[in-house]
mmCIF file of C-alpha atoms in Angstrom:
data_model
loop_
_atom_site.group_PDB
_atom_site.id
_atom_site.type_symbol
_atom_site.label_atom_id
_atom_site.label_comp_id
_atom_site.label_asym_id
_atom_site.label_seq_id
_atom_site.Cartn_x
_atom_site.Cartn_y
_atom_site.Cartn_z
ATOM 1 C CA UNK A 1 -11.466 15.482 -36.920
ATOM 2 C CA UNK A 2 -9.614 12.348 -38.020
ATOM 3 C CA UNK A 3 -9.905 9.102 -36.086
ATOM 4 C CA UNK A 4 -6.248 9.107 -35.029
ATOM 5 C CA UNK A 5 -6.331 12.697 -33.751
ATOM 6 C CA UNK A 6 -9.576 11.928 -31.910
ATOM 7 C CA UNK A 7 -7.950 8.914 -30.217
ATOM 8 C CA UNK A 8 -4.852 10.968 -29.406
ATOM 9 C CA UNK A 9 -6.991 13.737 -27.869
ATOM 10 C CA UNK A 10 -9.025 11.189 -25.840
ATOM 11 C CA UNK A 11 -5.823 9.455 -24.690
ATOM 12 C CA UNK A 12 -4.411 12.815 -23.620
ATOM 13 C CA UNK A 13 -7.577 13.688 -21.713
ATOM 14 C CA UNK A 14 -7.578 10.245 -20.070
ATOM 15 C CA UNK A 15 -3.978 10.756 -18.955
ATOM 16 C CA UNK A 16 -4.799 14.159 -17.470
ATOM 17 C CA UNK A 17 -7.904 12.690 -15.831
ATOM 18 C CA UNK A 18 -5.775 9.931 -14.320
ATOM 19 C CA UNK A 19 -3.332 12.498 -13.000
ATOM 20 C CA UNK A 20 -6.189 14.486 -11.476
ATOM 21 C CA UNK A 21 -7.263 11.361 -9.556
ATOM 22 C CA UNK A 22 -3.803 11.297 -8.059
ATOM 23 C CA UNK A 23 -4.112 14.901 -6.941
ATOM 24 C CA UNK A 24 -7.256 14.352 -4.894
ATOM 25 C CA UNK A 25 -8.451 17.687 -3.606
ATOM 26 C CA UNK A 26 -5.830 19.674 -5.480
ATOM 27 C CA UNK A 27 -3.428 19.913 -2.542
ATOM 28 C CA UNK A 28 0.005 18.454 -3.190
ATOM 29 C CA UNK A 29 1.339 16.150 -0.538
ATOM 30 C CA UNK A 30 5.067 15.675 -0.241
ATOM 31 C CA UNK A 31 6.259 12.315 0.917
ATOM 32 C CA UNK A 32 9.512 10.451 0.925
ATOM 33 C CA UNK A 33 7.873 7.676 -1.086
ATOM 34 C CA UNK A 34 7.103 9.922 -4.053
ATOM 35 C CA UNK A 35 3.892 11.521 -5.252
ATOM 36 C CA UNK A 36 0.591 9.676 -5.340
ATOM 37 C CA UNK A 37 0.721 9.814 -9.148
ATOM 38 C CA UNK A 38 4.183 8.211 -9.133
ATOM 39 C CA UNK A 39 2.921 5.491 -6.781
ATOM 40 C CA UNK A 40 -0.095 4.929 -9.040
ATOM 41 C CA UNK A 41 2.112 4.629 -12.111
ATOM 42 C CA UNK A 42 4.614 2.309 -10.447
ATOM 43 C CA UNK A 43 1.909 -0.089 -9.224
ATOM 44 C CA UNK A 44 0.058 -0.293 -12.532
ATOM 45 C CA UNK A 45 -3.051 1.390 -11.102
ATOM 46 C CA UNK A 46 -2.765 4.179 -13.687
ATOM 47 C CA UNK A 47 -2.649 1.627 -16.521
ATOM 48 C CA UNK A 48 -5.714 -0.198 -15.149
ATOM 49 C CA UNK A 49 -7.557 3.076 -14.714
ATOM 50 C CA UNK A 50 -6.766 4.157 -18.273
ATOM 51 C CA UNK A 51 -8.009 0.825 -19.597
ATOM 52 C CA UNK A 52 -11.278 1.177 -17.691
ATOM 53 C CA UNK A 53 -11.801 4.831 -18.578
ATOM 54 C CA UNK A 54 -11.149 4.269 -22.272
ATOM 55 C CA UNK A 55 -14.402 2.283 -22.478
ATOM 56 C CA UNK A 56 -16.564 4.925 -20.778
ATOM 57 C CA UNK A 57 -18.665 7.652 -22.330
ATOM 58 C CA UNK A 58 -17.710 11.254 -21.588
ATOM 59 C CA UNK A 59 -20.628 11.509 -19.146
ATOM 60 C CA UNK A 60 -19.488 8.355 -17.326
ATOM 61 C CA UNK A 61 -15.933 9.723 -17.141
ATOM 62 C CA UNK A 62 -17.197 12.894 -15.465
ATOM 63 C CA UNK A 63 -19.346 10.833 -13.076
ATOM 64 C CA UNK A 64 -16.379 8.611 -12.285
ATOM 65 C CA UNK A 65 -14.190 11.563 -11.376
ATOM 66 C CA UNK A 66 -16.912 13.236 -9.306
ATOM 67 C CA UNK A 67 -17.941 10.045 -7.495
ATOM 68 C CA UNK A 68 -14.322 9.066 -6.782
ATOM 69 C CA UNK A 69 -13.570 12.508 -5.361
ATOM 70 C CA UNK A 70 -16.774 12.422 -3.297
ATOM 71 C CA UNK A 71 -15.898 8.981 -1.893
ATOM 72 C CA UNK A 72 -12.329 10.110 -1.152
ATOM 73 C CA UNK A 73 -13.602 13.171 0.724
ATOM 74 C CA UNK A 74 -15.328 10.798 3.164
ATOM 75 C CA UNK A 75 -12.701 8.038 3.171
ATOM 76 C CA UNK A 76 -10.170 10.699 4.235
ATOM 77 C CA UNK A 77 -12.131 10.957 7.515
ATOM 78 C CA UNK A 78 -11.554 7.260 8.216
ATOM 79 C CA UNK A 79 -8.893 6.131 10.668
ATOM 80 C CA UNK A 80 -6.557 5.383 8.995
ATOM 81 C CA UNK A 81 -7.605 7.489 6.014
ATOM 82 C CA UNK A 82 -7.591 5.829 2.616
ATOM 83 C CA UNK A 83 -7.788 7.061 -0.957
ATOM 84 C CA UNK A 84 -9.105 5.243 -3.992
ATOM 85 C CA UNK A 85 -7.892 5.893 -7.518
ATOM 86 C CA UNK A 86 -9.902 3.431 -9.627
ATOM 87 C CA UNK A 87 -13.495 3.411 -8.417
ATOM 88 C CA UNK A 88 -14.352 0.247 -10.333
ATOM 89 C CA UNK A 89 -11.335 -1.876 -9.403
ATOM 90 C CA UNK A 90 -11.150 -0.736 -5.799
ATOM 91 C CA UNK A 91 -14.814 -1.479 -5.053
ATOM 92 C CA UNK A 92 -14.633 -5.036 -6.424
ATOM 93 C CA UNK A 93 -13.778 -6.743 -3.143
ATOM 94 C CA UNK A 94 -16.422 -4.732 -1.264
ATOM 95 C CA UNK A 95 -13.942 -3.577 1.386
ATOM 96 C CA UNK A 96 -13.725 0.086 0.324
ATOM 97 C CA UNK A 97 -17.476 0.177 -0.232
ATOM 98 C CA UNK A 98 -18.047 -1.035 3.333
ATOM 99 C CA UNK A 99 -15.421 1.407 4.648
ATOM 100 C CA UNK A 100 -17.303 4.230 2.902
ATOM 101 C CA UNK A 101 -20.600 3.106 4.422
ATOM 102 C CA UNK A 102 -18.954 2.947 7.856
ATOM 103 C CA UNK A 103 -17.766 6.547 7.572
ATOM 104 C CA UNK A 104 -21.114 7.765 6.255
ATOM 105 C CA UNK A 105 -23.188 5.926 8.853
ATOM 106 C CA UNK A 106 -20.893 6.046 11.864
ATOM 107 C CA UNK A 107 -21.540 2.322 12.336
ATOM 108 C CA UNK A 108 -19.021 -0.506 12.365
ATOM 109 C CA UNK A 109 -19.802 -3.104 9.699
ATOM 110 C CA UNK A 110 -18.563 -6.672 9.364
ATOM 111 C CA UNK A 111 -15.908 -6.755 6.650
ATOM 112 C CA UNK A 112 -14.119 -9.785 5.289
ATOM 113 C CA UNK A 113 -10.575 -8.880 4.346
ATOM 114 C CA UNK A 114 -7.156 -10.388 3.990
ATOM 115 C CA UNK A 115 -4.533 -11.285 1.442
ATOM 116 C CA UNK A 116 -6.170 -14.520 0.371
ATOM 117 C CA UNK A 117 -9.693 -13.265 -0.251
ATOM 118 C CA UNK A 118 -11.773 -15.631 -2.299
ATOM 119 C CA UNK A 119 -14.521 -14.649 -4.699
ATOM 120 C CA UNK A 120 -16.930 -15.862 -2.024
ATOM 121 C CA UNK A 121 -15.457 -13.344 0.466
ATOM 122 C CA UNK A 122 -15.814 -10.531 -2.068
ATOM 123 C CA UNK A 123 -19.415 -11.482 -2.851
ATOM 124 C CA UNK A 124 -20.145 -11.627 0.890
ATOM 125 C CA UNK A 125 -18.816 -8.067 1.304
ATOM 126 C CA UNK A 126 -20.850 -6.876 -1.692
ATOM 127 C CA UNK A 127 -23.982 -8.573 -0.298
ATOM 128 C CA UNK A 128 -23.343 -7.006 3.114
ATOM 129 C CA UNK A 129 -23.102 -3.530 1.582
ATOM 130 C CA UNK A 130 -26.290 -3.979 -0.450
ATOM 131 C CA UNK A 131 -28.099 -5.435 2.607
ATOM 132 C CA UNK A 132 -26.986 -2.447 4.689
ATOM 133 C CA UNK A 133 -28.288 -0.042 2.049
ATOM 134 C CA UNK A 134 -31.605 -1.884 1.800
ATOM 135 C CA UNK A 135 -32.003 -2.112 5.602
ATOM 136 C CA UNK A 136 -31.507 1.658 5.820
ATOM 137 C CA UNK A 137 -33.953 2.458 2.990
ATOM 138 C CA UNK A 138 -31.240 3.727 0.677
ATOM 139 C CA UNK A 139 -32.562 3.331 -2.849
ATOM 140 C CA UNK A 140 -30.235 1.465 -5.188
ATOM 141 C CA UNK A 141 -31.315 0.304 -8.666
ATOM 142 C CA UNK A 142 -32.430 -3.335 -8.574
ATOM 143 C CA UNK A 143 -30.008 -4.296 -11.340
ATOM 144 C CA UNK A 144 -27.025 -3.610 -9.056
ATOM 145 C CA UNK A 145 -26.134 -7.066 -7.767
ATOM 146 C CA UNK A 146 -23.232 -8.413 -5.706
ATOM 147 C CA UNK A 147 -21.878 -9.972 -8.904
ATOM 148 C CA UNK A 148 -21.943 -6.601 -10.708
ATOM 149 C CA UNK A 149 -19.971 -5.085 -7.819
ATOM 150 C CA UNK A 150 -17.382 -7.895 -7.758
ATOM 151 C CA UNK A 151 -17.057 -7.650 -11.540
ATOM 152 C CA UNK A 152 -16.459 -3.896 -11.220
ATOM 153 C CA UNK A 153 -19.041 -3.201 -13.938
ATOM 154 C CA UNK A 154 -18.707 0.575 -14.490
ATOM 155 C CA UNK A 155 -22.368 1.495 -15.183
ATOM 156 C CA UNK A 156 -23.545 -0.535 -12.168
ATOM 157 C CA UNK A 157 -20.885 0.884 -9.845
ATOM 158 C CA UNK A 158 -21.852 4.388 -10.999
ATOM 159 C CA UNK A 159 -25.540 3.615 -10.313
ATOM 160 C CA UNK A 160 -24.631 2.299 -6.865
ATOM 161 C CA UNK A 161 -22.521 5.347 -6.040
ATOM 162 C CA UNK A 162 -25.229 7.714 -7.291
ATOM 163 C CA UNK A 163 -27.747 6.033 -4.964
ATOM 164 C CA UNK A 164 -25.400 6.405 -1.995
ATOM 165 C CA UNK A 165 -24.482 10.002 -2.837
ATOM 166 C CA UNK A 166 -28.112 10.984 -3.411
ATOM 167 C CA UNK A 167 -29.187 9.571 -0.059
ATOM 168 C CA UNK A 168 -26.388 10.988 2.051
ATOM 169 C CA UNK A 169 -26.233 14.398 0.364
ATOM 170 C CA UNK A 170 -30.018 14.836 0.623
ATOM 171 C CA UNK A 171 -29.803 13.764 4.270
ATOM 172 C CA UNK A 172 -27.043 16.323 4.877
ATOM 173 C CA UNK A 173 -29.032 19.118 3.200
ATOM 174 C CA UNK A 174 -32.137 18.162 5.190
ATOM 175 C CA UNK A 175 -30.158 18.341 8.462
ATOM 176 C CA UNK A 176 -28.798 21.769 7.495
ATOM 177 C CA UNK A 177 -32.323 22.960 6.615
ATOM 178 C CA UNK A 178 -33.706 21.734 9.949
ATOM 179 C CA UNK A 179 -30.924 23.574 11.800
ATOM 180 C CA UNK A 180 -31.635 26.746 9.834
ATOM 181 C CA UNK A 181 -35.384 26.547 10.460
ATOM 182 C CA UNK A 182 -34.836 25.775 14.134
ATOM 183 C CA UNK A 183 -32.414 28.710 14.393
ATOM 184 C CA UNK A 184 -34.899 31.020 12.684
ATOM 185 C CA UNK A 185 -37.704 29.847 14.960
ATOM 186 C CA UNK A 186 -35.517 30.395 18.010
ATOM 187 C CA UNK A 187 -34.519 33.893 16.892
ATOM 188 C CA UNK A 188 -38.129 34.781 16.064
ATOM 189 C CA UNK A 189 -39.195 33.545 19.500
ATOM 190 C CA UNK A 190 -36.508 35.692 21.104
ATOM 191 C CA UNK A 191 -37.658 38.809 19.233
ATOM 192 C CA UNK A 192 -41.268 38.470 20.351
ATOM 193 C CA UNK A 193 -40.317 38.749 24.031
#
């Protein structure tokens, strides 16, 4: 395959991947403000996302889509619900990361936010999220630092998200297993009477 056709194919797949981020769970939402994809394109988010994704390996692109969809499935439970489109850009200030941890934990966390956020505010949010994870024994690779989060470094953000997903999904499966075992024990106890 020639270099230009390879780039064209990759660009096409990046565009379709960007559009799939706008679709979320596959359900179309009608709104008077236009579709989420139209809003993404008009705000430049789609352009930023394409720029970021063009530097990722195929495996990282798949992880990015999966991790973004996973995060959005939980952020949709927040009040008010939010949706992220560019995992790397939208975690930089630490706000969405802390929102995600709030939804997952059920705890309210201190979040610095506002229009005039300084780099110091963003680093403070990133430190708070990493401190929360450490305090709750959630394993995150040591090389994920507040600076890597505020820089939006794709491999580090993916490592961070994998640590969070691994912990909370394993916890969810363990809870389901305990319920199943407890239900089986209860039904076995009922049968012996």
